[in-house]
mmCIF file of C-alpha atoms in Angstrom:
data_model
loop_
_atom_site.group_PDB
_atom_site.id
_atom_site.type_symbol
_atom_site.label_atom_id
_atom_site.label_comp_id
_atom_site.label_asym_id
_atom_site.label_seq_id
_atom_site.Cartn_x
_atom_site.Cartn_y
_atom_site.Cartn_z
ATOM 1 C CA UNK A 1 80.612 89.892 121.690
ATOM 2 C CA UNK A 2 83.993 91.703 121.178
ATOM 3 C CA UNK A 3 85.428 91.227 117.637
ATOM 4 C CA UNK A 4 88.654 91.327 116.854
ATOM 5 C CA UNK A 5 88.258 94.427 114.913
ATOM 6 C CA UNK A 6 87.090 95.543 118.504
ATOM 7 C CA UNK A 7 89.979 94.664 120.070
ATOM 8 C CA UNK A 8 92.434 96.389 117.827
ATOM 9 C CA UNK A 9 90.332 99.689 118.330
ATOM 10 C CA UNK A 10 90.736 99.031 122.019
ATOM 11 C CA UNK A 11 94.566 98.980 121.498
ATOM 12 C CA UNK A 12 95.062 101.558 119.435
ATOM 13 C CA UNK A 13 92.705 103.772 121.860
ATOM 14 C CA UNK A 14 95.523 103.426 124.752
ATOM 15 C CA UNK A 15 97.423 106.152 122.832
ATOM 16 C CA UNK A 16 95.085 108.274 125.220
ATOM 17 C CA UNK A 17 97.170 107.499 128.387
ATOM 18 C CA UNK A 18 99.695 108.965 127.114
ATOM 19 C CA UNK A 19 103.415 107.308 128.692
ATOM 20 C CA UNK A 20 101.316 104.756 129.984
ATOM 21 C CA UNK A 21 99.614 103.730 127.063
ATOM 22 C CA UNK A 22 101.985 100.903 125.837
ATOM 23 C CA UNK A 23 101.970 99.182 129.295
ATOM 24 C CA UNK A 24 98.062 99.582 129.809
ATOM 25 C CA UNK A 25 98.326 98.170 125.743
ATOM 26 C CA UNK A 26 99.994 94.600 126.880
ATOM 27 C CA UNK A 27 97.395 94.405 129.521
ATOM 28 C CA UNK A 28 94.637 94.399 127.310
ATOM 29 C CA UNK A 29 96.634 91.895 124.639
ATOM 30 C CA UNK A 30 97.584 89.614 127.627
ATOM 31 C CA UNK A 31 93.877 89.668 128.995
ATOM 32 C CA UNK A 32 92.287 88.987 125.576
ATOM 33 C CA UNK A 33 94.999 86.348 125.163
ATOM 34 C CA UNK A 34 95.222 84.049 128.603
ATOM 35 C CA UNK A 35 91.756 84.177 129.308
ATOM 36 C CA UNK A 36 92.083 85.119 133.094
ATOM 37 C CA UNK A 37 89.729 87.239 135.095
ATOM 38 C CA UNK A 38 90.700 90.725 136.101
ATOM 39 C CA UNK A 39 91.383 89.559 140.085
ATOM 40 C CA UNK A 40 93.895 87.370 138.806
ATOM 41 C CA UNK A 41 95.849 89.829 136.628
ATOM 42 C CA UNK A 42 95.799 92.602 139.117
ATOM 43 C CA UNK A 43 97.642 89.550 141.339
ATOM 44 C CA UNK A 44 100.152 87.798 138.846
ATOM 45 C CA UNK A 45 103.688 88.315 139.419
ATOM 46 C CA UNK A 46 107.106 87.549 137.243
ATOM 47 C CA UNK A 47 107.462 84.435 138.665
ATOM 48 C CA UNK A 48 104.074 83.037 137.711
ATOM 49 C CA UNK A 49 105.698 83.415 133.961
ATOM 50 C CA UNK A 50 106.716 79.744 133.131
ATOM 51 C CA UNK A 51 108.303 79.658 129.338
ATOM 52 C CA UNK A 52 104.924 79.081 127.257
ATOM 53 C CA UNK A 53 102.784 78.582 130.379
ATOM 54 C CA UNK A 54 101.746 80.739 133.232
ATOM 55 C CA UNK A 55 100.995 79.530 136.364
ATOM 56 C CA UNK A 56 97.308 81.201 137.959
ATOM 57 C CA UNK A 57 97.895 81.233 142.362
ATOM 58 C CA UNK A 58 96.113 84.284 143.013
ATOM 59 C CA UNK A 59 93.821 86.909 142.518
ATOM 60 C CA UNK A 60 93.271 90.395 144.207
ATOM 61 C CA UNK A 61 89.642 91.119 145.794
ATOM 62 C CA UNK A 62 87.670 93.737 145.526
ATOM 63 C CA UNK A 63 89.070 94.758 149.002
ATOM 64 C CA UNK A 64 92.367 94.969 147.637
ATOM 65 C CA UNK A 65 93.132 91.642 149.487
ATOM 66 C CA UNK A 66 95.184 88.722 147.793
ATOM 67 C CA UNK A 67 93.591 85.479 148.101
ATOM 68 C CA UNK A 68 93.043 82.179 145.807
ATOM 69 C CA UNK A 69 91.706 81.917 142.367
ATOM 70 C CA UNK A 70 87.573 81.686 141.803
ATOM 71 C CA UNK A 71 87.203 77.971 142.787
ATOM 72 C CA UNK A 72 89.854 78.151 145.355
ATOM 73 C CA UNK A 73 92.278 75.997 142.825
ATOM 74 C CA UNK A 74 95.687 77.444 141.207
ATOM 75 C CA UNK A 75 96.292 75.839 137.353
ATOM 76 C CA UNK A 76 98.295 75.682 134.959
ATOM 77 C CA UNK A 77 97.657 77.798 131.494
ATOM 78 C CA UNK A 78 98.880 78.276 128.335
ATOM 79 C CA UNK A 79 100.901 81.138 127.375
ATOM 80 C CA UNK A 80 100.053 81.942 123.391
ATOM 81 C CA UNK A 81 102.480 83.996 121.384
ATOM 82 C CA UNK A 82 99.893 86.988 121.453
ATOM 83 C CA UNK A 83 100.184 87.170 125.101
ATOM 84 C CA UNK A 84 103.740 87.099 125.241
ATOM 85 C CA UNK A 85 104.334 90.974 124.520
ATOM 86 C CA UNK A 86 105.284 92.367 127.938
ATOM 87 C CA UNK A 87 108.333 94.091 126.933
ATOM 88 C CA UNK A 88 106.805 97.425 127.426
ATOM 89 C CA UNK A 89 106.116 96.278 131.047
ATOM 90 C CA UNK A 90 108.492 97.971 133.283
ATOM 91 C CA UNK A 91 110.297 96.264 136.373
ATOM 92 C CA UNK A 92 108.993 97.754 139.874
ATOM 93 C CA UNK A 93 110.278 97.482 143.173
ATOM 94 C CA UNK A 94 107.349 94.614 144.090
ATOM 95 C CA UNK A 95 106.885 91.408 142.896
ATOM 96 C CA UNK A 96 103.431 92.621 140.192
ATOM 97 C CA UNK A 97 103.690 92.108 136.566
ATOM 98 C CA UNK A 98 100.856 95.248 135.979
ATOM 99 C CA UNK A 99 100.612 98.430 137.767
ATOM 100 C CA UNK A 100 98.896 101.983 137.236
ATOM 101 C CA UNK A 101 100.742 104.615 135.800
ATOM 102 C CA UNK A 102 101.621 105.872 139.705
ATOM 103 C CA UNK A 103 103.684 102.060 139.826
ATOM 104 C CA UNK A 104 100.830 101.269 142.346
ATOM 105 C CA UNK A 105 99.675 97.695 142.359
ATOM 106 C CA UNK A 106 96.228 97.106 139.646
ATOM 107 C CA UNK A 107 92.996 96.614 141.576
ATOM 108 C CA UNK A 108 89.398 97.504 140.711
ATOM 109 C CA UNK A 109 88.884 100.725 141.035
ATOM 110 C CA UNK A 110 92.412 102.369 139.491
ATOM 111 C CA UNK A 111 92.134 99.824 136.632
ATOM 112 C CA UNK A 112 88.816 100.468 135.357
ATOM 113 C CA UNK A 113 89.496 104.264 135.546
ATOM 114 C CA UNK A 114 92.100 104.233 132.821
ATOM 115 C CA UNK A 115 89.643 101.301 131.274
ATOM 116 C CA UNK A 116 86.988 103.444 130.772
ATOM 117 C CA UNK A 117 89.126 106.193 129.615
ATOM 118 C CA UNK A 118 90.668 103.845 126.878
ATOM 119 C CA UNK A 119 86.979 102.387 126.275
ATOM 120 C CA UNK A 120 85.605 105.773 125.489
ATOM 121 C CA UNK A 121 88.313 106.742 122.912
ATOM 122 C CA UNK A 122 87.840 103.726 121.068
ATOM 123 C CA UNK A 123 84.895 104.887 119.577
ATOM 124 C CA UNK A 124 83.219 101.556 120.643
ATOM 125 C CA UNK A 125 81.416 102.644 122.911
ATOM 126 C CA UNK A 126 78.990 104.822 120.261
ATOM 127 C CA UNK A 127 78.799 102.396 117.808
ATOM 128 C CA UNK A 128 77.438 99.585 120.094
ATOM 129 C CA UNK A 129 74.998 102.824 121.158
ATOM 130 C CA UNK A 130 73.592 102.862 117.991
ATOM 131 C CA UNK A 131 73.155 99.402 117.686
ATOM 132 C CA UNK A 132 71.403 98.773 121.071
ATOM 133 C CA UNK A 133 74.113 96.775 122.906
ATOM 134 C CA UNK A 134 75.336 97.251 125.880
ATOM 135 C CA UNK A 135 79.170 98.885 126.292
ATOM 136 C CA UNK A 136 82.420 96.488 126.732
ATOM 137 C CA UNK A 137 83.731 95.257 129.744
ATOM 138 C CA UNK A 138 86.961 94.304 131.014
ATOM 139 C CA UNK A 139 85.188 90.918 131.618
ATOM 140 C CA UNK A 140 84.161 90.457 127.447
ATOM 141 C CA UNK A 141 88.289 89.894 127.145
ATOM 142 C CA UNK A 142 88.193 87.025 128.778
ATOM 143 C CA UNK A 143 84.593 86.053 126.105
ATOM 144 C CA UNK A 144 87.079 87.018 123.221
ATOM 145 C CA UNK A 145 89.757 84.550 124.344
ATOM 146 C CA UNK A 146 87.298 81.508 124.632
ATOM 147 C CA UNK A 147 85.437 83.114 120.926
ATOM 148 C CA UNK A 148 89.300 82.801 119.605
ATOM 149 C CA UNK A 149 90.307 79.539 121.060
ATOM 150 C CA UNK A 150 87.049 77.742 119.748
ATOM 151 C CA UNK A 151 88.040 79.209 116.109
ATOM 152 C CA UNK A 152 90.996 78.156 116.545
ATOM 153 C CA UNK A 153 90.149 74.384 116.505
ATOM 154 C CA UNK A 154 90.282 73.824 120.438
ATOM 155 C CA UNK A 155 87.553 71.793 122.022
ATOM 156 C CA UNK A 156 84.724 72.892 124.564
ATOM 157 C CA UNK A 157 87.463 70.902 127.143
ATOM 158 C CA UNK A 158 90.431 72.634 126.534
ATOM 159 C CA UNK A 159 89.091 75.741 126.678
ATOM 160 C CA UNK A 160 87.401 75.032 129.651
ATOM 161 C CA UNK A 161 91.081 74.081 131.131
ATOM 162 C CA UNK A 162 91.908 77.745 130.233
ATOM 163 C CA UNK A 163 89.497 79.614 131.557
ATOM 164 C CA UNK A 164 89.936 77.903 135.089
ATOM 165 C CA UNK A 165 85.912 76.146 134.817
ATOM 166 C CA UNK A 166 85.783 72.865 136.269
ATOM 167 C CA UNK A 167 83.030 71.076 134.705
ATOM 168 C CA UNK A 168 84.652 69.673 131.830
ATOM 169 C CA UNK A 169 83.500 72.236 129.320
ATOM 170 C CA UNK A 170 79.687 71.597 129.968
ATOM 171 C CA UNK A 171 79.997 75.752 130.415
ATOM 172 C CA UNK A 172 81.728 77.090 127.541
ATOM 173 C CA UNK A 173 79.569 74.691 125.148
ATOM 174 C CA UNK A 174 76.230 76.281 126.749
ATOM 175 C CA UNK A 175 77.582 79.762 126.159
ATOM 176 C CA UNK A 176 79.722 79.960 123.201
ATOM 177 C CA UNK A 177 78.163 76.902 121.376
ATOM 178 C CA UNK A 178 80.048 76.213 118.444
ATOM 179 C CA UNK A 179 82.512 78.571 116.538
ATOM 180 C CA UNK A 180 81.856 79.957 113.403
ATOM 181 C CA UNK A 181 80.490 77.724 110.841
ATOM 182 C CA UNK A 182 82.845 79.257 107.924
ATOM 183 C CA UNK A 183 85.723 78.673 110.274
ATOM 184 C CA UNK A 184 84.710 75.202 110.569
ATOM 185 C CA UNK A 185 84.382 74.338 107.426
ATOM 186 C CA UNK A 186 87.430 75.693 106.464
ATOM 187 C CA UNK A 187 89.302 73.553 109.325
ATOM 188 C CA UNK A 188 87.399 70.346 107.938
ATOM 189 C CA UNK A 189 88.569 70.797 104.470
ATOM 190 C CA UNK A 190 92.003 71.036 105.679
ATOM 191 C CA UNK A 191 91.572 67.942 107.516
ATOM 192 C CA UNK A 192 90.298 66.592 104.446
ATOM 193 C CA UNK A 193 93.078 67.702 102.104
ATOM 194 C CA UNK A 194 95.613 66.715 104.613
ATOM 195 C CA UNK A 195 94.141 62.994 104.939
ATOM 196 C CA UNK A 196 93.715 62.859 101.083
ATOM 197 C CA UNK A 197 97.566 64.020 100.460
ATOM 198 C CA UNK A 198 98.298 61.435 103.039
ATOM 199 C CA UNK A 199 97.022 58.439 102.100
ATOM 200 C CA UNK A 200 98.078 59.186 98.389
ATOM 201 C CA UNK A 201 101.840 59.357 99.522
ATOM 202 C CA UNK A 202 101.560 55.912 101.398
ATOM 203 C CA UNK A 203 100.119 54.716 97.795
ATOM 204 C CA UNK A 204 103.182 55.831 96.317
ATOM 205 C CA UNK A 205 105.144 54.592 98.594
ATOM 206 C CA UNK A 206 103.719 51.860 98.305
ATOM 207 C CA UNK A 207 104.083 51.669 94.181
ATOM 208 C CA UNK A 208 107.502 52.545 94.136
ATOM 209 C CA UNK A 209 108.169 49.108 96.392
ATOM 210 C CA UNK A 210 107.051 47.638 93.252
ATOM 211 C CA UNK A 211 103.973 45.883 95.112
ATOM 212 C CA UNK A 212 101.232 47.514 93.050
ATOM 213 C CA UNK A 213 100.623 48.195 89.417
ATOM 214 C CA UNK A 214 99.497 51.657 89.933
ATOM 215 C CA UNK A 215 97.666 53.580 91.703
ATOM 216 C CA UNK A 216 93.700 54.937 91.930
ATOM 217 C CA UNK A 217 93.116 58.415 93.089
ATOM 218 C CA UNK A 218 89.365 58.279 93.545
ATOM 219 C CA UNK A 219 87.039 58.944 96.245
ATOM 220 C CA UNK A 220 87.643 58.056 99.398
ATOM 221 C CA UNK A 221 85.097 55.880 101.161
ATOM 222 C CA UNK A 222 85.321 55.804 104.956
ATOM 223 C CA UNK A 223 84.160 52.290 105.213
ATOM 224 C CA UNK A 224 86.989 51.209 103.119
ATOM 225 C CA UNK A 225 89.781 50.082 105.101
ATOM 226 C CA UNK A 226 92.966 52.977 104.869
ATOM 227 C CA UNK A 227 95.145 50.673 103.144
ATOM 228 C CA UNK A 228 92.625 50.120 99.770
ATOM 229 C CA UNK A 229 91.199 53.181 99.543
ATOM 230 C CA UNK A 230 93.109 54.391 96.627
ATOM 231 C CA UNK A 231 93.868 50.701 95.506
ATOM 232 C CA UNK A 232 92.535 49.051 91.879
ATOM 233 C CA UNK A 233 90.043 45.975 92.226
ATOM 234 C CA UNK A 234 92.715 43.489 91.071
ATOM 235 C CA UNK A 235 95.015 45.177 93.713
ATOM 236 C CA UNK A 236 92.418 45.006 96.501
ATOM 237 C CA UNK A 237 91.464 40.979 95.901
ATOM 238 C CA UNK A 238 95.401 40.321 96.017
ATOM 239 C CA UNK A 239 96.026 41.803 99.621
ATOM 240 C CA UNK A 240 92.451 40.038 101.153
#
């Protein structure tokens, strides 16, 4: 799988194309970012840019053809933050958001020329060698951005949504399974926190309205009902 240590060699590595490097740089960030498969960033254009979303109605063939996305449906995406660094994407004459460094329209063949290039100054390449595994492709972005979103704290479904699958996650849960178990605890305990903090201000609240004695920060039982949780025995039989 590519890490995100990966991807940051991959980004520094476009320093190899020279001029170009900073435009073929935002590909890569808005690839590992959006999720979308390399027909259908070879085809966007500015106005498929909408605020915080972008809109997917195309993608370029292997003939160099422009037809529908893969399932022959156009959506809707999310735009994240990381994705949103195409300053050092120049304007050209057509309506293309990503072009080689000629200004000619991205397809297969150009794209994966200055790919590999990029790929092979990264280093990555050699240390996946030694390790047995098989090099990078263009297509492992689009892995990183489910990997990411799944850390993240999005479910199978709405990652599913971004990727462009249409069987209601069944896909991304059979490939990715779950995300990291670290990361998950760590999410859980911050759901945990956040509930305990929570419920201890509605106590207070609650106290200050002069309707309780005071109040019992204990455990929290999740068969109690919310509103006795952190209440005293006396407290509880005086609200049944």
């Amino acid at each position: 799988a590519l890490m995100v240590s990966h991807d940051r060699h991959l980004l520094d590595a476009c320093a190899v194309l020279g001029g170009y490097g900073a435009e073929f740089r935002a590909a890569i960030q808005f690839a590992a970012w959006t999720g979308i498969r390399a027909g259908e960033l070879h085809a966007l254009q500015w106005d498929d840019i909408d605020g915080d979303y972008l809109r997917v109605r195309r993608s370029r063939k292997t003939d160099g053809s422009i037809g529908t996305p893969k399932n022959g449906r156009e959506r809707k995406i999310a735009l994240l933050p990381p994705a949103q660094f195409l300053d050092d994407v120049p304007r050209r004459p057509d309506a293309f958001i990503f072009h080689t460094a000629r200004g000619e329209p991205l397809q297969k063949g150009n794209h994966h020329y200055d790919w590999r290039t990029v790929r092979a100054a990264s280093g990555i390449c050699q240390e996946r060698s030694e390790h047995g595994l098989q090099d990078i492709r263009w297509h492992d972005l689009r892995h990183f951005c489910a990997t990411q979103l799944l850390e993240m704290g999005l479910d199978h479904f709405a990652v599913s949504v971004q990727l462009g699958h249409e069987d209601g996650g069944a896909l991304v849960m059979s490939r990715y399974g779950h995300p990291l178990k670290e990361a998950a605890r760590e999410r859980l305990q911050r759901r945990s926190d956040s509930a305990r903090s929570r419920l201890v201000a509605e106590s207070v609240g609650v106290l200050a309205k002069g309707r309780l004695a005071a109040p019992f920060v204990g455990p929290i039982s999740p068969f109690a009902p919310t509103h006795r949780r952190f209440l005293p025995s006396s407290a509880q039989s005086s609200i049944r």
